[in-house]
Amino acid sequence: MKKKLLALSLIAVMSLSFTACGGGNTSSSSDTKTKTEATTAAPEATTEKSEESYQSILDNYTQKLKDATPGLVDEFNKEASEKSRDVNALAGICNSKVEKLAEICNTGVGEMADLMNKSGDDYSKYEEWAKKLQDVYATQSKEIQDAYTSVATGQ
């Protein structure tokens, strides 16, 4: 039950962060909700299960987010060059790149939820660690959003 509530709250947080890119593409939001639910429901298996901790999950997914960001910024810039005068199209491209980071974050948060359930930890402990990963996601997604702002304003 807690996992479902977490998934719904993450969807709400991620949906709000997507609108920060601009136009707020509503069809993308519904697609994002579906993908986010699927990602949260089926987290990736890792080889570190024997030594799994909140810190190891945070470290692993922080690195994944940091590794993915430069490529996503490059992809945005390439795709945006063709649509530099269409703010709504730029927002859609931005949202699709930020969504990829959200999927990585949600998978990590899902692993943390699994760890909480396996170890019987308090929800507050899980919540503290999940927030740390969400903060990393927010920082990394800002790099994509900054690229959007740069292109959209012509700077």
PDB file of C-alpha atoms in Angstrom:
ATOM      1  CA  MET A   1       0.000   0.000   0.000  1.00  0.00           C
ATOM      2  CA  LYS A   2       2.836   2.400   0.890  1.00  0.00           C
ATOM      3  CA  LYS A   3       4.500   1.625  -2.431  1.00  0.00           C
ATOM      4  CA  LYS A   4       1.378   2.623  -4.345  1.00  0.00           C
ATOM      5  CA  LEU A   5       1.128   5.869  -2.395  1.00  0.00           C
ATOM      6  CA  LEU A   6       4.780   6.541  -3.063  1.00  0.00           C
ATOM      7  CA  ALA A   7       4.350   5.885  -6.767  1.00  0.00           C
ATOM      8  CA  LEU A   8       1.427   8.295  -6.949  1.00  0.00           C
ATOM      9  CA  SER A   9       3.294  10.984  -5.037  1.00  0.00           C
ATOM     10  CA  LEU A  10       6.331  10.568  -7.283  1.00  0.00           C
ATOM     11  CA  ILE A  11       4.148  10.894 -10.344  1.00  0.00           C
ATOM     12  CA  ALA A  12       2.772  14.153  -9.000  1.00  0.00           C
ATOM     13  CA  VAL A  13       6.254  15.505  -8.206  1.00  0.00           C
ATOM     14  CA  MET A  14       7.646  14.465 -11.575  1.00  0.00           C
ATOM     15  CA  SER A  15       4.672  15.945 -13.427  1.00  0.00           C
ATOM     16  CA  LEU A  16       5.255  19.275 -11.708  1.00  0.00           C
ATOM     17  CA  SER A  17       8.937  19.232 -12.604  1.00  0.00           C
ATOM     18  CA  PHE A  18       8.125  18.581 -16.262  1.00  0.00           C
ATOM     19  CA  THR A  19       6.133  21.793 -16.484  1.00  0.00           C
ATOM     20  CA  ALA A  20       9.240  23.727 -15.470  1.00  0.00           C
ATOM     21  CA  CYS A  21      10.500  23.275 -19.022  1.00  0.00           C
ATOM     22  CA  GLY A  22       7.787  25.511 -20.399  1.00  0.00           C
ATOM     23  CA  GLY A  23       4.741  24.644 -22.470  1.00  0.00           C
ATOM     24  CA  GLY A  24       3.581  21.784 -20.260  1.00  0.00           C
ATOM     25  CA  ASN A  25       2.798  19.238 -22.977  1.00  0.00           C
ATOM     26  CA  THR A  26      -0.255  17.432 -21.548  1.00  0.00           C
ATOM     27  CA  SER A  27      -0.055  14.374 -23.787  1.00  0.00           C
ATOM     28  CA  SER A  28       3.507  13.882 -22.581  1.00  0.00           C
ATOM     29  CA  SER A  29       2.290  14.050 -18.971  1.00  0.00           C
ATOM     30  CA  SER A  30      -0.117  11.156 -19.430  1.00  0.00           C
ATOM     31  CA  ASP A  31       2.554   9.134 -21.229  1.00  0.00           C
ATOM     32  CA  THR A  32       4.963   9.974 -18.427  1.00  0.00           C
ATOM     33  CA  LYS A  33       2.495   8.794 -15.804  1.00  0.00           C
ATOM     34  CA  THR A  34       2.165   5.418 -17.522  1.00  0.00           C
ATOM     35  CA  LYS A  35       5.918   5.004 -17.972  1.00  0.00           C
ATOM     36  CA  THR A  36       6.621   6.155 -14.414  1.00  0.00           C
ATOM     37  CA  GLU A  37       4.135   3.674 -12.964  1.00  0.00           C
ATOM     38  CA  ALA A  38       5.661   0.867 -15.013  1.00  0.00           C
ATOM     39  CA  THR A  39       9.174   1.822 -13.992  1.00  0.00           C
ATOM     40  CA  THR A  40       8.281   2.104 -10.321  1.00  0.00           C
ATOM     41  CA  ALA A  41       6.389  -1.177 -10.354  1.00  0.00           C
ATOM     42  CA  ALA A  42       9.263  -3.153 -11.877  1.00  0.00           C
ATOM     43  CA  PRO A  43      12.636  -1.870 -10.680  1.00  0.00           C
ATOM     44  CA  GLU A  44      15.763  -3.189 -12.348  1.00  0.00           C
ATOM     45  CA  ALA A  45      17.588  -6.039 -10.711  1.00  0.00           C
ATOM     46  CA  THR A  46      21.099  -5.268  -9.551  1.00  0.00           C
ATOM     47  CA  THR A  47      24.055  -7.452  -8.791  1.00  0.00           C
ATOM     48  CA  GLU A  48      24.629  -5.683  -5.472  1.00  0.00           C
ATOM     49  CA  LYS A  49      21.683  -7.310  -3.669  1.00  0.00           C
ATOM     50  CA  SER A  50      23.894  -8.925  -1.003  1.00  0.00           C
ATOM     51  CA  GLU A  51      25.351  -5.555   0.098  1.00  0.00           C
ATOM     52  CA  GLU A  52      22.361  -3.402  -0.741  1.00  0.00           C
ATOM     53  CA  SER A  53      21.852  -0.345   1.432  1.00  0.00           C
ATOM     54  CA  TYR A  54      20.174   3.006   0.993  1.00  0.00           C
ATOM     55  CA  GLN A  55      23.611   4.562   0.526  1.00  0.00           C
ATOM     56  CA  SER A  56      24.643   2.055  -2.153  1.00  0.00           C
ATOM     57  CA  ILE A  57      21.381   2.601  -4.033  1.00  0.00           C
ATOM     58  CA  LEU A  58      21.810   6.377  -3.755  1.00  0.00           C
ATOM     59  CA  ASP A  59      25.397   6.178  -4.985  1.00  0.00           C
ATOM     60  CA  ASN A  60      24.494   3.853  -7.858  1.00  0.00           C
ATOM     61  CA  TYR A  61      21.580   5.930  -9.124  1.00  0.00           C
ATOM     62  CA  THR A  62      23.357   9.248  -8.534  1.00  0.00           C
ATOM     63  CA  GLN A  63      26.065   8.007 -10.872  1.00  0.00           C
ATOM     64  CA  LYS A  64      23.494   6.802 -13.414  1.00  0.00           C
ATOM     65  CA  LEU A  65      21.793  10.207 -13.395  1.00  0.00           C
ATOM     66  CA  LYS A  66      25.092  12.065 -13.721  1.00  0.00           C
ATOM     67  CA  ASP A  67      26.229   9.771 -16.528  1.00  0.00           C
ATOM     68  CA  ALA A  68      22.985  10.176 -18.478  1.00  0.00           C
ATOM     69  CA  THR A  69      22.673  13.958 -18.216  1.00  0.00           C
ATOM     70  CA  PRO A  70      25.371  15.163 -20.654  1.00  0.00           C
ATOM     71  CA  GLY A  71      24.097  12.849 -23.398  1.00  0.00           C
ATOM     72  CA  LEU A  72      20.526  14.002 -22.844  1.00  0.00           C
ATOM     73  CA  VAL A  73      21.604  17.661 -23.010  1.00  0.00           C
ATOM     74  CA  ASP A  74      23.414  16.903 -26.279  1.00  0.00           C
ATOM     75  CA  GLU A  75      20.335  15.106 -27.637  1.00  0.00           C
ATOM     76  CA  PHE A  76      18.171  18.066 -26.657  1.00  0.00           C
ATOM     77  CA  ASN A  77      20.496  20.540 -28.366  1.00  0.00           C
ATOM     78  CA  LYS A  78      20.571  18.499 -31.577  1.00  0.00           C
ATOM     79  CA  GLU A  79      16.802  18.052 -31.715  1.00  0.00           C
ATOM     80  CA  ALA A  80      16.150  21.652 -30.628  1.00  0.00           C
ATOM     81  CA  SER A  81      18.270  23.147 -33.408  1.00  0.00           C
ATOM     82  CA  GLU A  82      15.576  22.147 -35.913  1.00  0.00           C
ATOM     83  CA  LYS A  83      12.735  23.695 -33.862  1.00  0.00           C
ATOM     84  CA  SER A  84      14.366  26.729 -32.261  1.00  0.00           C
ATOM     85  CA  ARG A  85      11.395  28.996 -33.073  1.00  0.00           C
ATOM     86  CA  ASP A  86       8.688  26.663 -31.717  1.00  0.00           C
ATOM     87  CA  VAL A  87       8.597  27.008 -27.920  1.00  0.00           C
ATOM     88  CA  ASN A  88       6.000  24.237 -27.517  1.00  0.00           C
ATOM     89  CA  ALA A  89       8.092  21.810 -29.567  1.00  0.00           C
ATOM     90  CA  LEU A  90      11.166  22.748 -27.529  1.00  0.00           C
ATOM     91  CA  ALA A  91       9.234  22.126 -24.305  1.00  0.00           C
ATOM     92  CA  GLY A  92       8.170  18.719 -25.590  1.00  0.00           C
ATOM     93  CA  ILE A  93      11.765  17.809 -26.405  1.00  0.00           C
ATOM     94  CA  CYS A  94      12.890  19.043 -22.987  1.00  0.00           C
ATOM     95  CA  ASN A  95      10.167  17.049 -21.255  1.00  0.00           C
ATOM     96  CA  SER A  96      11.121  13.868 -23.098  1.00  0.00           C
ATOM     97  CA  LYS A  97      14.753  14.213 -21.967  1.00  0.00           C
ATOM     98  CA  VAL A  98      13.830  15.040 -18.367  1.00  0.00           C
ATOM     99  CA  GLU A  99      11.482  12.048 -18.423  1.00  0.00           C
ATOM    100  CA  LYS A 100      14.432   9.755 -19.083  1.00  0.00           C
ATOM    101  CA  LEU A 101      16.094  11.048 -15.926  1.00  0.00           C
ATOM    102  CA  ALA A 102      12.821  10.609 -14.035  1.00  0.00           C
ATOM    103  CA  GLU A 103      12.720   6.960 -15.080  1.00  0.00           C
ATOM    104  CA  ILE A 104      16.222   6.419 -13.669  1.00  0.00           C
ATOM    105  CA  CYS A 105      15.296   8.186 -10.436  1.00  0.00           C
ATOM    106  CA  ASN A 106      12.042   6.270 -10.070  1.00  0.00           C
ATOM    107  CA  THR A 107      13.835   2.970 -10.504  1.00  0.00           C
ATOM    108  CA  GLY A 108      16.251   3.911  -7.723  1.00  0.00           C
ATOM    109  CA  VAL A 109      13.429   5.075  -5.462  1.00  0.00           C
ATOM    110  CA  GLY A 110      11.656   1.794  -6.185  1.00  0.00           C
ATOM    111  CA  GLU A 111      14.732  -0.123  -5.075  1.00  0.00           C
ATOM    112  CA  MET A 112      14.789   1.922  -1.886  1.00  0.00           C
ATOM    113  CA  ALA A 113      11.123   1.068  -1.287  1.00  0.00           C
ATOM    114  CA  ASP A 114      11.917  -2.614  -1.804  1.00  0.00           C
ATOM    115  CA  LEU A 115      14.764  -2.338   0.700  1.00  0.00           C
ATOM    116  CA  MET A 116      12.450  -0.644   3.210  1.00  0.00           C
ATOM    117  CA  ASN A 117       9.917  -3.452   2.821  1.00  0.00           C
ATOM    118  CA  LYS A 118      12.559  -6.198   3.095  1.00  0.00           C
ATOM    119  CA  SER A 119      14.307  -4.717   6.105  1.00  0.00           C
ATOM    120  CA  GLY A 120      11.180  -3.455   7.893  1.00  0.00           C
ATOM    121  CA  ASP A 121      12.552   0.093   8.143  1.00  0.00           C
ATOM    122  CA  ASP A 122      10.391   3.045   9.120  1.00  0.00           C
ATOM    123  CA  TYR A 123       8.887   4.963   6.246  1.00  0.00           C
ATOM    124  CA  SER A 124      10.690   8.102   7.445  1.00  0.00           C
ATOM    125  CA  LYS A 125      14.087   6.472   6.871  1.00  0.00           C
ATOM    126  CA  TYR A 126      13.103   5.461   3.351  1.00  0.00           C
ATOM    127  CA  GLU A 127      11.634   8.912   2.697  1.00  0.00           C
ATOM    128  CA  GLU A 128      14.862  10.617   3.786  1.00  0.00           C
ATOM    129  CA  TRP A 129      16.948   8.564   1.349  1.00  0.00           C
ATOM    130  CA  ALA A 130      14.430   8.827  -1.495  1.00  0.00           C
ATOM    131  CA  LYS A 131      14.471  12.616  -1.122  1.00  0.00           C
ATOM    132  CA  LYS A 132      18.255  12.618  -1.505  1.00  0.00           C
ATOM    133  CA  LEU A 133      17.940  10.802  -4.825  1.00  0.00           C
ATOM    134  CA  GLN A 134      15.114  13.089  -5.934  1.00  0.00           C
ATOM    135  CA  ASP A 135      17.347  16.076  -5.147  1.00  0.00           C
ATOM    136  CA  VAL A 136      20.033  14.650  -7.432  1.00  0.00           C
ATOM    137  CA  TYR A 137      17.374  14.156 -10.117  1.00  0.00           C
ATOM    138  CA  ALA A 138      16.238  17.775  -9.720  1.00  0.00           C
ATOM    139  CA  THR A 139      19.812  19.052 -10.045  1.00  0.00           C
ATOM    140  CA  GLN A 140      20.499  16.957 -13.138  1.00  0.00           C
ATOM    141  CA  SER A 141      17.178  17.778 -14.808  1.00  0.00           C
ATOM    142  CA  LYS A 142      17.940  21.473 -14.316  1.00  0.00           C
ATOM    143  CA  GLU A 143      20.834  21.093 -16.757  1.00  0.00           C
ATOM    144  CA  ILE A 144      18.376  19.996 -19.447  1.00  0.00           C
ATOM    145  CA  GLN A 145      15.958  22.747 -18.475  1.00  0.00           C
ATOM    146  CA  ASP A 146      18.800  25.288 -18.685  1.00  0.00           C
ATOM    147  CA  ALA A 147      19.529  24.113 -22.238  1.00  0.00           C
ATOM    148  CA  TYR A 148      15.830  24.617 -23.055  1.00  0.00           C
ATOM    149  CA  THR A 149      15.853  28.120 -21.591  1.00  0.00           C
ATOM    150  CA  SER A 150      18.976  28.985 -23.554  1.00  0.00           C
ATOM    151  CA  VAL A 151      17.481  27.851 -26.862  1.00  0.00           C
ATOM    152  CA  ALA A 152      14.011  29.254 -26.176  1.00  0.00           C
ATOM    153  CA  THR A 153      15.364  32.695 -25.314  1.00  0.00           C
ATOM    154  CA  GLY A 154      17.949  32.682 -28.097  1.00  0.00           C
ATOM    155  CA  GLN A 155      20.934  33.014 -25.782  1.00  0.00           C
TER     156      GLN A 155
END
